[in-house]
Coordinates of C-alpha atoms and ligand atoms in Angstrom, one line a residue:
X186 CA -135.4 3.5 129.7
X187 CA -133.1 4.6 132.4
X188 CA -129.8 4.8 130.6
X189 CA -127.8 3.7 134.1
X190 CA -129.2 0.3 134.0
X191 CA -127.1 -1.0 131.1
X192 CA -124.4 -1.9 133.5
X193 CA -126.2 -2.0 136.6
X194 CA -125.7 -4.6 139.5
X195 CA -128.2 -4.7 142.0
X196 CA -127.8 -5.8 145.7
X197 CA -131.2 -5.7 147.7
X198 CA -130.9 -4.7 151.3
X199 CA -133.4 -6.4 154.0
X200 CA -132.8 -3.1 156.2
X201 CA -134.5 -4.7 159.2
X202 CA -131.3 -7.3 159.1
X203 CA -128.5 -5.7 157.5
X204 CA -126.7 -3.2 160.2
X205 CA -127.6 -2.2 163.5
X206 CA -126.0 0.8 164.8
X207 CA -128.1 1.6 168.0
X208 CA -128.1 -1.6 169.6
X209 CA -132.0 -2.4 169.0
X210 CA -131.1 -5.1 167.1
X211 CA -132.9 -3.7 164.6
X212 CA -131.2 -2.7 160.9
X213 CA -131.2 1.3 160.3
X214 CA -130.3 3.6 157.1
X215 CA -126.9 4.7 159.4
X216 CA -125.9 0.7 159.3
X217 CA -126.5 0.4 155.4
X218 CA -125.3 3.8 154.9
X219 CA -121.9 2.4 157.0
X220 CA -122.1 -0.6 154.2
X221 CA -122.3 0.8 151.0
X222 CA -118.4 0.6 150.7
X223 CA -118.9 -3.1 150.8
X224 CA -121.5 -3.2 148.3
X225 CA -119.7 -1.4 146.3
X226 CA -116.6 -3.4 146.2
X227 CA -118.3 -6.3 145.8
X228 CA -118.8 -4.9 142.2
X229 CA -122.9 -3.8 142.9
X230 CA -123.3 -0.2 142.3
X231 CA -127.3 0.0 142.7
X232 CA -129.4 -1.2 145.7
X233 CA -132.9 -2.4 146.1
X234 CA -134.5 -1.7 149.8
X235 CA -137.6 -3.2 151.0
X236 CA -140.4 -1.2 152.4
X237 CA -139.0 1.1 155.3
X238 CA -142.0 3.5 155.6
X239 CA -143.8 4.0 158.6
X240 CA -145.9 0.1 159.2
X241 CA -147.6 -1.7 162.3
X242 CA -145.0 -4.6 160.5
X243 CA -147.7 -7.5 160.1
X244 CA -146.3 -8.0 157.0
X245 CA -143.0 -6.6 157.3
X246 CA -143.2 -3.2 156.2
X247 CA -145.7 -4.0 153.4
X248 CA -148.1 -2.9 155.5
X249 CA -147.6 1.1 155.0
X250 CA -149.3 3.7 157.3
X251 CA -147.8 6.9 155.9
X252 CA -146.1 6.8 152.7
X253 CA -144.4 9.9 152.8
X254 CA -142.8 9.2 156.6
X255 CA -140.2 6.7 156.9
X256 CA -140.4 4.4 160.4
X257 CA -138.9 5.6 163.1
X258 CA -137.2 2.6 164.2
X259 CA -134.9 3.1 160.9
X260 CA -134.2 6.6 161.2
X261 CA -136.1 9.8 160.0
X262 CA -136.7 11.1 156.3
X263 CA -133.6 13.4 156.8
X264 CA -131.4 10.2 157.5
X265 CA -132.8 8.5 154.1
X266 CA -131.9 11.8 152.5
X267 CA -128.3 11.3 153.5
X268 CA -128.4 7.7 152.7
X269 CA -129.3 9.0 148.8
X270 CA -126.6 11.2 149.1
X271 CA -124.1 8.9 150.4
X272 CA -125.1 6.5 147.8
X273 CA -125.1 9.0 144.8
X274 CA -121.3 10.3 146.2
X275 CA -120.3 6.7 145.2
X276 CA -121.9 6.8 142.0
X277 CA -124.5 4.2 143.0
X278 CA -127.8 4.3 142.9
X279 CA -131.2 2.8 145.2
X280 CA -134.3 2.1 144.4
X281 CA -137.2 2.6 147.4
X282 CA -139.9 -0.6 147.2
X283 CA -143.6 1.2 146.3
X284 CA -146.2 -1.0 148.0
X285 CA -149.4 1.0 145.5
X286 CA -151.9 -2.3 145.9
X287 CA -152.6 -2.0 149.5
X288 CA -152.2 -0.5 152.9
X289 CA -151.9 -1.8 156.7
X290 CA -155.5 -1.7 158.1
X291 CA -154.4 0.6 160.6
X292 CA -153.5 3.6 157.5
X293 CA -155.8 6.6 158.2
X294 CA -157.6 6.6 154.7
X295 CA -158.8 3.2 156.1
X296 CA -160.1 3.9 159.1
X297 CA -162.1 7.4 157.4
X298 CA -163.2 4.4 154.6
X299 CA -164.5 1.7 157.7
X300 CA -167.1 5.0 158.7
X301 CA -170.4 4.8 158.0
X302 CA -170.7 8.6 156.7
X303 CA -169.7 8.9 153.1
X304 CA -166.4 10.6 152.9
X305 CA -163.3 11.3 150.7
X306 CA -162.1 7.9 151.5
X307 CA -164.9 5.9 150.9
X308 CA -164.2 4.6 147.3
X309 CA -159.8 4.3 148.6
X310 CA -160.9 0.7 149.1
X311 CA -162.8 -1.7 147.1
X312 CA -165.9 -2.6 149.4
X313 CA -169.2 -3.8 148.4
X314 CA -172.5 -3.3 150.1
X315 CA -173.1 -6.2 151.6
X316 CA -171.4 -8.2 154.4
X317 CA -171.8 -11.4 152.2
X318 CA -168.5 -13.1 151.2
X319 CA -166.8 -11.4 148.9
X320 CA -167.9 -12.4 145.1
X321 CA -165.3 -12.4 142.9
X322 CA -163.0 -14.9 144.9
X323 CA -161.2 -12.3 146.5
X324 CA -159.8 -12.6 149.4
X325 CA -161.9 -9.9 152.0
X326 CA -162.1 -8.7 155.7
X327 CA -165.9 -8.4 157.2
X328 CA -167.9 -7.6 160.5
X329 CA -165.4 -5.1 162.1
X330 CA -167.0 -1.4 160.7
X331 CA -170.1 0.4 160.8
X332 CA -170.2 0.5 157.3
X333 CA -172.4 -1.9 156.0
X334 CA -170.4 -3.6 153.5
X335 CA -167.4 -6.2 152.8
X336 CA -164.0 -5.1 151.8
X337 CA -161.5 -6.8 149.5
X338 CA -157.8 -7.5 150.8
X339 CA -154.5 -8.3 148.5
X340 CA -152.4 -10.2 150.5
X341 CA -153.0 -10.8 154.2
X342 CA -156.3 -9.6 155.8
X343 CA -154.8 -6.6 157.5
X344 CA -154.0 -5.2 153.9
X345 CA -156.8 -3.9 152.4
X346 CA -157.0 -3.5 148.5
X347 CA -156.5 0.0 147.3
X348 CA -159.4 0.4 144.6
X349 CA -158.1 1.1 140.7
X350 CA -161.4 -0.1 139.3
X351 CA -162.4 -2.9 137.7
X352 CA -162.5 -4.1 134.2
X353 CA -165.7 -3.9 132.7
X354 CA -167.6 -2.8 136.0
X355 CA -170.9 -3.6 136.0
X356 CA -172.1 -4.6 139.5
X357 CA -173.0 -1.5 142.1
X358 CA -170.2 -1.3 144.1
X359 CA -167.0 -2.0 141.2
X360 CA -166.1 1.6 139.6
X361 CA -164.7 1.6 136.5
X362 CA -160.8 2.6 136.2
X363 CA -161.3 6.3 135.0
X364 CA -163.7 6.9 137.6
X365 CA -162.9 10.1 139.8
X366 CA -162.0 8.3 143.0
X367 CA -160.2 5.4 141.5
X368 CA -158.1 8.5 139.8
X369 CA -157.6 10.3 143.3
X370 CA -156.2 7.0 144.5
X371 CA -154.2 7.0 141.3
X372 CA -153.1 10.9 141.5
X373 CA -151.7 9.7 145.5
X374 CA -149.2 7.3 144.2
X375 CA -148.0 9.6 141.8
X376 CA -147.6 12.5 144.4
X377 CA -145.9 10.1 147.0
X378 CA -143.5 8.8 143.8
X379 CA -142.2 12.4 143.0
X380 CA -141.8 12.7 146.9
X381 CA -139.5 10.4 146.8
X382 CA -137.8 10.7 143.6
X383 CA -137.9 14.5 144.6
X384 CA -135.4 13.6 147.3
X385 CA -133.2 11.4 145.5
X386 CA -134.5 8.4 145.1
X387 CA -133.7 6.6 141.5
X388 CA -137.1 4.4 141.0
X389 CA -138.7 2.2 142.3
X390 CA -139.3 -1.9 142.9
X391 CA -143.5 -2.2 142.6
X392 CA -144.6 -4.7 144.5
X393 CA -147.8 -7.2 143.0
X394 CA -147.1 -4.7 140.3
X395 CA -149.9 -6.7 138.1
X396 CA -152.8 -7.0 140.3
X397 CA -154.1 -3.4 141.0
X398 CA -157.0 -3.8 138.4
X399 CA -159.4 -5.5 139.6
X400 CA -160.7 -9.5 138.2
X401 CA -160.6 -11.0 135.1
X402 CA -158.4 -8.9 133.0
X403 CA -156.9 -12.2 131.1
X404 CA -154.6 -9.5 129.4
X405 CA -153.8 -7.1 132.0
X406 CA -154.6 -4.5 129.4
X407 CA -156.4 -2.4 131.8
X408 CA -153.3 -2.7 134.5
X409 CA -151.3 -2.2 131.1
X410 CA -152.8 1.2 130.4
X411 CA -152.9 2.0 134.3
X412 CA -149.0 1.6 134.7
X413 CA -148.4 3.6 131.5
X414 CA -150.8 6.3 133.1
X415 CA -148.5 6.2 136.0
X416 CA -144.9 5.7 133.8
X417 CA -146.1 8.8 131.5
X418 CA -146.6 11.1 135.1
X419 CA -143.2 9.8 135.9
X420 CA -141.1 9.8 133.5
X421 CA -141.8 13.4 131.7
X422 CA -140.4 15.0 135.2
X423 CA -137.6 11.9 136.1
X424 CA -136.8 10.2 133.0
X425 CA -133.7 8.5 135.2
X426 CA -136.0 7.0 137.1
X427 CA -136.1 3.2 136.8
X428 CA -139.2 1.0 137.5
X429 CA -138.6 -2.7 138.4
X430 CA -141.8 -4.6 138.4
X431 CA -142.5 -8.0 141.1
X432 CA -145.2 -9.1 138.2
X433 CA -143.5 -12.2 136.3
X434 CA -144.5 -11.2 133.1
X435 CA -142.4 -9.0 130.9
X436 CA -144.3 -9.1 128.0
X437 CA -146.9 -7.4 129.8
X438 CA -144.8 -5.2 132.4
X439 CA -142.7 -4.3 130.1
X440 CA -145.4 -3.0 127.7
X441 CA -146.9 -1.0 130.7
X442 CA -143.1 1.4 130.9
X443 CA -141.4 -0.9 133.0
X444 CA -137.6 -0.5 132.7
X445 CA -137.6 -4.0 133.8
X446 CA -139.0 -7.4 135.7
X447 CA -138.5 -10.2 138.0
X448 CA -138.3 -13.5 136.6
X449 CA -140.0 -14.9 139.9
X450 CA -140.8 -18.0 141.9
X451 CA -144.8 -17.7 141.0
X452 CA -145.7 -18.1 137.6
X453 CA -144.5 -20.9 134.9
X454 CA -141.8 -22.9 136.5
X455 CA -138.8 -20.8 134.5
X456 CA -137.1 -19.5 137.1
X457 CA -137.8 -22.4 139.9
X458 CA -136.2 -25.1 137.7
X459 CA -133.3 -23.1 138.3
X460 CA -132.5 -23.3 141.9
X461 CA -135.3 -24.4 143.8
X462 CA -137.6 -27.4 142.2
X463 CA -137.0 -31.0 143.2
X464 CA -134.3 -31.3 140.4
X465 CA -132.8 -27.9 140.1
X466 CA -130.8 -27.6 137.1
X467 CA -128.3 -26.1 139.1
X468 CA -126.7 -28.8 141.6
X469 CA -124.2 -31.3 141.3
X470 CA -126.9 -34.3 141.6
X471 CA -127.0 -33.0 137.4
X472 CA -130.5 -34.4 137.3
X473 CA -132.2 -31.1 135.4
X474 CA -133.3 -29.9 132.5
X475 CA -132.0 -26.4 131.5
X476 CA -135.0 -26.3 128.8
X477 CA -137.7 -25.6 131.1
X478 CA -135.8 -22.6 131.6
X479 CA -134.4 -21.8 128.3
X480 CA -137.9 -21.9 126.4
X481 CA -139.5 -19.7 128.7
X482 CA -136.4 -17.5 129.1
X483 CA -136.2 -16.8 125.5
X484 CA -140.0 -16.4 124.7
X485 CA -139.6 -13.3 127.1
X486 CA -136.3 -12.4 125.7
X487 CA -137.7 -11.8 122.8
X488 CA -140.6 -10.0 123.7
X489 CA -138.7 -7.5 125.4
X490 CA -135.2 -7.1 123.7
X491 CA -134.3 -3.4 123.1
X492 CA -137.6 -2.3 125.5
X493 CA -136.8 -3.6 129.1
X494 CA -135.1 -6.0 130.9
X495 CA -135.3 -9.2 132.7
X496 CA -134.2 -9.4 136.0
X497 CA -133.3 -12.8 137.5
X498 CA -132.5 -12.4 141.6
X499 CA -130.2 -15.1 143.2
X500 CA -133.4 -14.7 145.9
X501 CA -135.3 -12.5 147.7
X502 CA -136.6 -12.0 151.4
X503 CA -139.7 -14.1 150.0
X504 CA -138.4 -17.6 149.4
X505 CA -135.7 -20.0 150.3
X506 CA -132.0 -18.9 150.4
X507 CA -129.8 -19.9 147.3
X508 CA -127.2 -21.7 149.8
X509 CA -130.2 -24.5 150.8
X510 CA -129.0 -28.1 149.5
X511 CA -125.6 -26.2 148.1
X512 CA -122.2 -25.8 149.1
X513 CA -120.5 -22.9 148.1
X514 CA -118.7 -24.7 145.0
X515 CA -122.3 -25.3 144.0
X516 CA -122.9 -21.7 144.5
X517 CA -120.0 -20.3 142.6
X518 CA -121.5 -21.9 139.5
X519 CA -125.3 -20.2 140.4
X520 CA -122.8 -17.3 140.7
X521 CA -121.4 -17.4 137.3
X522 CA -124.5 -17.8 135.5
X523 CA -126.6 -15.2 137.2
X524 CA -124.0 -12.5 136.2
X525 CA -123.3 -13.4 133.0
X526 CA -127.1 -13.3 132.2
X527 CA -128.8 -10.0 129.7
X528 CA -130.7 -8.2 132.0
X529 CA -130.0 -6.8 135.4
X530 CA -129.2 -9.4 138.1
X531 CA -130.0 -9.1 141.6
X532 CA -128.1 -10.1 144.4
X533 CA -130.2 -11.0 148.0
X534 CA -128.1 -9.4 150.6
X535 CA -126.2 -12.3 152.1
X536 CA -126.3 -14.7 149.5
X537 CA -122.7 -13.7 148.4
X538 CA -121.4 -15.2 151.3
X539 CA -123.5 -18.2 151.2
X540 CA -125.8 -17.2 154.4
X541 CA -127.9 -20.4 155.3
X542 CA -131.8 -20.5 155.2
X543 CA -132.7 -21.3 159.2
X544 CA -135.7 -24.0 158.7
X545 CA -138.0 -23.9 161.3
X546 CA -137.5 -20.6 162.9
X547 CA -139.8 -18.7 164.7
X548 CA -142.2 -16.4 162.6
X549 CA -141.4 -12.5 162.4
X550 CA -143.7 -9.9 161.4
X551 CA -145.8 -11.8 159.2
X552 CA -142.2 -13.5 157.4
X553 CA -143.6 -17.7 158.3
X554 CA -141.4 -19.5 156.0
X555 CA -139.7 -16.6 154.6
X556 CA -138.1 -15.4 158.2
X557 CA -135.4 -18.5 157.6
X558 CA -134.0 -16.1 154.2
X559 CA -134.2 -12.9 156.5
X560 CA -131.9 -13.5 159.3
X561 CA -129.4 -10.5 160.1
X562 CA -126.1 -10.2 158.0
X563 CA -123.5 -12.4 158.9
X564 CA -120.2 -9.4 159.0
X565 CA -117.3 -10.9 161.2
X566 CA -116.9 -13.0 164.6
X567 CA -117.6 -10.5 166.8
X568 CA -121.0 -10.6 168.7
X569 CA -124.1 -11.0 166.8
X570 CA -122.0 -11.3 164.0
X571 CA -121.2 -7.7 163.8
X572 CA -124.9 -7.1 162.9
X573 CA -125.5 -5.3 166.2
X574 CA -123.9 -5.0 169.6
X575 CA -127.4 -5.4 171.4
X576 CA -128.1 -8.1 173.7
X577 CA -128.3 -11.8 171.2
X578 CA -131.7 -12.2 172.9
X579 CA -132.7 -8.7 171.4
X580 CA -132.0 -9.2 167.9
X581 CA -135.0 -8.8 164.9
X582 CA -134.7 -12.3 164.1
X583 CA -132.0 -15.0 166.0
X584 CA -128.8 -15.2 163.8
X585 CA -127.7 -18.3 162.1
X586 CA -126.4 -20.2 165.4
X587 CA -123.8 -22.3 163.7
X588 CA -119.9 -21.3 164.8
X589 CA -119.1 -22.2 161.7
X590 CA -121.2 -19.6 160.1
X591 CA -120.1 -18.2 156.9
X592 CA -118.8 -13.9 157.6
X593 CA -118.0 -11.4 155.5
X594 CA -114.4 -10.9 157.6
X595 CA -113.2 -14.7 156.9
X596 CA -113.9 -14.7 153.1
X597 CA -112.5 -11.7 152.5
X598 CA -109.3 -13.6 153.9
X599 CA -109.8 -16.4 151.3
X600 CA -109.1 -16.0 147.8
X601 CA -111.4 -18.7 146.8
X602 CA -114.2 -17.9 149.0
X603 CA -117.4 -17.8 147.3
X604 CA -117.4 -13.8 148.5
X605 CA -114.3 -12.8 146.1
X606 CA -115.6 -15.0 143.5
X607 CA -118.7 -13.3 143.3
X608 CA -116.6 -10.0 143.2
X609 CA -114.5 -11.8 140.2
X610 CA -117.6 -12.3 138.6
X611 CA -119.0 -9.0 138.8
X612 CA -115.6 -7.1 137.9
X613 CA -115.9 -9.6 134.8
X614 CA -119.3 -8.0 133.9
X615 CA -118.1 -4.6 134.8
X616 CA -115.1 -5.1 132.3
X617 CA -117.1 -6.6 129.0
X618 CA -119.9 -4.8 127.5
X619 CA -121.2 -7.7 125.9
X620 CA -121.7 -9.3 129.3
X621 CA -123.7 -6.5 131.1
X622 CA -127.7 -5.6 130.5
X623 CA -128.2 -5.1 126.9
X624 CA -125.5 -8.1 125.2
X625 CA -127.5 -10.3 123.4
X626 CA -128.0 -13.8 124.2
X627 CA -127.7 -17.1 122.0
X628 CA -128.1 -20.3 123.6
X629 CA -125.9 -22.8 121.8
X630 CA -125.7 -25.4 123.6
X631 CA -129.2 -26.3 125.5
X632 CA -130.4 -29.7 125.6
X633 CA -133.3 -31.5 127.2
X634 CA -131.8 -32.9 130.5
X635 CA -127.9 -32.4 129.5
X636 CA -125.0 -31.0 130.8
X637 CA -123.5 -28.5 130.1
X638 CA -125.6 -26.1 128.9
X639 CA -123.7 -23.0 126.9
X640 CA -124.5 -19.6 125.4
X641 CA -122.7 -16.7 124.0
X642 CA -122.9 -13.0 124.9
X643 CA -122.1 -10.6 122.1
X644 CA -122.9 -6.8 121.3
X645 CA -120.6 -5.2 118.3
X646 CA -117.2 -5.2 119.3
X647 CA -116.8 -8.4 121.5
X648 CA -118.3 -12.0 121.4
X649 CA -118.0 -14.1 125.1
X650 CA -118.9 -18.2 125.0
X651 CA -120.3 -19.1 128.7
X652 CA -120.3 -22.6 129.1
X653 CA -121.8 -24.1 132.3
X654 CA -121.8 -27.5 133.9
X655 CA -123.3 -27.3 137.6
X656 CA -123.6 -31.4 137.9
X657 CA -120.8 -33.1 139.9
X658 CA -120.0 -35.2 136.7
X659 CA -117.3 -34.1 133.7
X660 CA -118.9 -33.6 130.8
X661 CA -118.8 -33.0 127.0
X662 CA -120.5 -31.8 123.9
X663 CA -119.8 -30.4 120.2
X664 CA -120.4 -26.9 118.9
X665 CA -120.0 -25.1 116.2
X666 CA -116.9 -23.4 117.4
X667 CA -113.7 -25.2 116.6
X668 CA -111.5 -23.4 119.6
X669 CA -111.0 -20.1 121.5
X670 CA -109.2 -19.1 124.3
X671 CA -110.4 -18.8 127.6
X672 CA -110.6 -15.7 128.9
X673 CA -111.9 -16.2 132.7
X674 CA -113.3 -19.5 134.8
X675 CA -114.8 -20.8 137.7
X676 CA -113.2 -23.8 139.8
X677 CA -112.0 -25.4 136.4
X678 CA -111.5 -24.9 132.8
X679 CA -113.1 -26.3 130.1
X680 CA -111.7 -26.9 126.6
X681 CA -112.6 -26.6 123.3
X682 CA -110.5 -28.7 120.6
X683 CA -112.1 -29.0 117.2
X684 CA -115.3 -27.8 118.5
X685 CA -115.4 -31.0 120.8
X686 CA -116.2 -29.6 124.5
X687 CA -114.5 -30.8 127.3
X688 CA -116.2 -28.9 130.4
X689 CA -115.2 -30.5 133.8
X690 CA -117.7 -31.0 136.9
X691 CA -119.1 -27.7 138.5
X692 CA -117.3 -25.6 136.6
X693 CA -117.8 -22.6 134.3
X694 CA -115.8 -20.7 131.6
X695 CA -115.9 -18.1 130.0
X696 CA -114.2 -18.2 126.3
X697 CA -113.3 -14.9 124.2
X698 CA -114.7 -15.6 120.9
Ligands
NOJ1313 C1 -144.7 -9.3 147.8 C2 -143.6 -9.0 148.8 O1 -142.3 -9.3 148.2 C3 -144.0 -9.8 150.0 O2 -142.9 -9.8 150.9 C4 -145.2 -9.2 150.6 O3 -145.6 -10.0 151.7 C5 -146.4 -9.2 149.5 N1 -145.9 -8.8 148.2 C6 -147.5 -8.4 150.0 O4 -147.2 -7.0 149.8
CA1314 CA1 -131.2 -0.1 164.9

């Protein structure tokens, strides 16, 4: 594993949204790299940034055209160099986002694949030799080449599958994983991987990490085998480099080399009873159950203790913001719970300030719902927020239009804004061992549809109780512990007499045990 991720904090950077610094209203590697001081004081010292390679942007970037060549509209390679370098000065490190499923359908390995002559690039894709609906349920473009034949797509239909094989091929057109094109394909991600790692990057996020095998692989043992085809390539020559997987499923990232994974939105409903079902555990309405999380939480905990991590974002640029049906006292407490979690949290630009979700908005580069949690950066109360000094009407996507708009510039005025608790917490992390990536976990305190919910954080020298109560209610319970004293809080302090719990309404402490 990558030894820097045992007290890593992550921020991920939309860059399309974070700084413009040519007046395109466009984000660009000079904005972030003008930003990383602020990332850093906010207590992250590692960054995740989406796809900024070279892209029609159907799908926002993860649509590539040219892996190796970054897009022009965010700089040149040589400017991502210096961002690296700016980043490693401050000790921090960034991870680039590997899109190794598909490609845009305008890449030029398509376009040799779409001819009718056989060529190097005919087996890139997964096609099969009829212009038939696709069998296997996959989703598929048709009727647009001279080759006769259909061709399987992973997400939209302008991104066609890259083809890995299939388990247990066995109709004319599926090749079998080990099969000499499926390995070129295979041999291209690892060569564009070192390019980048070659320059400075520190990893990688995979994106749809689990699905480059082809159909029915109940087990994933064949994407299992593929990824640690791909880890051992890696790692021998980078063994720094860390691997965050969007898959959902430790037990089987973790098993394929993944450093670590996303506890995500798809999947069992873990990590949406959280924040974003119709009773979220966290919100002051207190009408969740922290089990739903807890049981699946721990089944993965388990499974990957001392191998990987799990990762739980406060969002991404895929699904609603944090902020939407919470005020900030609400979000303090999301706050205080996300970084006092094992594994490496991930911060969604913006969210530290509380940036709103814009319902409603017009659609950007194939975003639909999702463009509402990727409006530009909220810095100060200058135009466009600070964002850019382009014309409003030029901007990426329109800015949050309400004056009242939460900025980086007024809570850095306020002690209590949710901004310096969220560097509070994260100094907190940064301070105790047993509260950063590999402390173990005990949930002590986790009952069906109850408040508060508690757990404690230990590794050999130092043992922290976390006790939780998002609902607007006070609340109490009985541990095991008779007292202890508090050694940081949130809002208000809880307390523990005689191992009776006294924890009042959105509030969260953290006792030194
Ligand atoms: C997951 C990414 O996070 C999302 O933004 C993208 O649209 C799909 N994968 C397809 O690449
Ligand atoms: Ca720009």
């Amino acid at each position: 594993m990558a030894d820097w991720l045992s007290n890593a904090i992550f921020y991920e950077v939309y860059p399309q949204s974070f700084q413009d610094t040519n007046a395109d209203g466009i984000g660009d590697f000079k904005g972030i790299i003008k930003r990383l001081d602020y990332i850093k004081e906010l207590g992250c010292n590692a960054i995740w940034m989406n796809p900024c390679y070279d892209s029609p942007f159907m799908d926002a970037g993860y649509d590539v055209t040219d892996y190796y060549k970054v897009a022009p509209r965010y700089g040149t390679n040589e400017d991502l160099k210096e961002l690296f370098d700016e980043i490693h000065k401050r000790e921090m490190h960034i991870l680039l986002d590997l899109v190794p499923g598909h490609t845009s359908y305008q890449h030029k390995w398509f376009k040799e694949s779409m001819k009718a002559e056989k060529n190097e690039y005919t087996n890139r894709y997964i096609w099969t030799n009829s212009i038939d609906e696709f069998p296997e349920c996959l989703h598929s473009i048709r009727g647009f080449s001279d080759r006769f034949g259909t061709c399987a797509v992973n997400f939209y239909s302008l991104q066609p599958a890259l083809n890995y094989g299939y388990v247990n091929a066995n109709k004319d057109y599926q090749l079998s994983p080990e099969h000499e094109d499926c390995m070129k394909t295979r041999q291209e991600f690892i060569d564009i991987m070192k390019f980048w790692l070659s320059m400075g990057c520190d990893g990688f996020r995979v994106d749809m990490a689990g699905s480059l095998i082809k159909k029915d692989d109940e087990h994933s043992t064949e994407n299992i085998k593929l990824w640690n085809y791909f880890m051992d390539a890696i790692k021998t020559e980078y063994p720094d480099a860390a691997m965050v997987s969007e898959w959902g499923e430790p037990k089987k990232s973790i098993a394929g080399g993944f450093d670590m994974d996303f506890l995500l939105h798809f999947g069992p409903a873990g990590y949406t009873s959280l924040f974003r079902s119709e009773t979220p555990y966290f919100s002051k309405e207190g009408k969740g159950d922290i089990r739903v999380f807890v049981e699946q939480y721990k089944d993965f905990y388990q499974a990957s203790k001392g191998k990987g991590y799990i990762c739980i974002p406060s969002g991404n640029h895929d699904m609603q913001r944090l902020s939407k049906g919470r005020d900030m006292d609400e979000l303090k407490i999301c706050f205080a719970f996300l970084l006092s979690m094992p594994g490496v949290p991930f911060i969604y630009y913006g969210d530290e300030i509380g940036m709103k979700y814009l319902d409603n908005i017009t659609s950007k580069e194939g975003g639909y719902y999702r463009t509402g949690a990727r409006t530009p950066m909220q810095w100060n109360s200058s135009v466009n927020a600070g964002f850019s000094t382009g014309t409003p009407d030029s901007m990426y996507i329109m800015l949050d239009p309400d004056k009242e708009r939460p900025t980086v510039e007024k809570q850095e005025k306020d002690e209590w804004s949710l901004l310096n608790e969220v560097r509070r917490l994260n100094n907190l992390r940064m301070k105790h061992k047993a509260l950063q990536s590999d402390g173990e976990i005990e949930f002590v305190y986790s009952e069906k549809n109850t408040y508060p919910f508690a757990y404690i954080r230990r590794n050999e020298n130092e043992k922290i109780l976390v006790v939780i109560n998002p609902s607007g209610k006070d609340e109490s319970c009985t541990l095991n512990i008779k007292e202890a004293n508090v050694l940081y809080y949130v809002q208000k302090a809880a307390e523990l007499n005689q191992g009776k719990l006294s924890v009042p309404a959105c509030s969260a402490t953290f006792f030194q045990l």
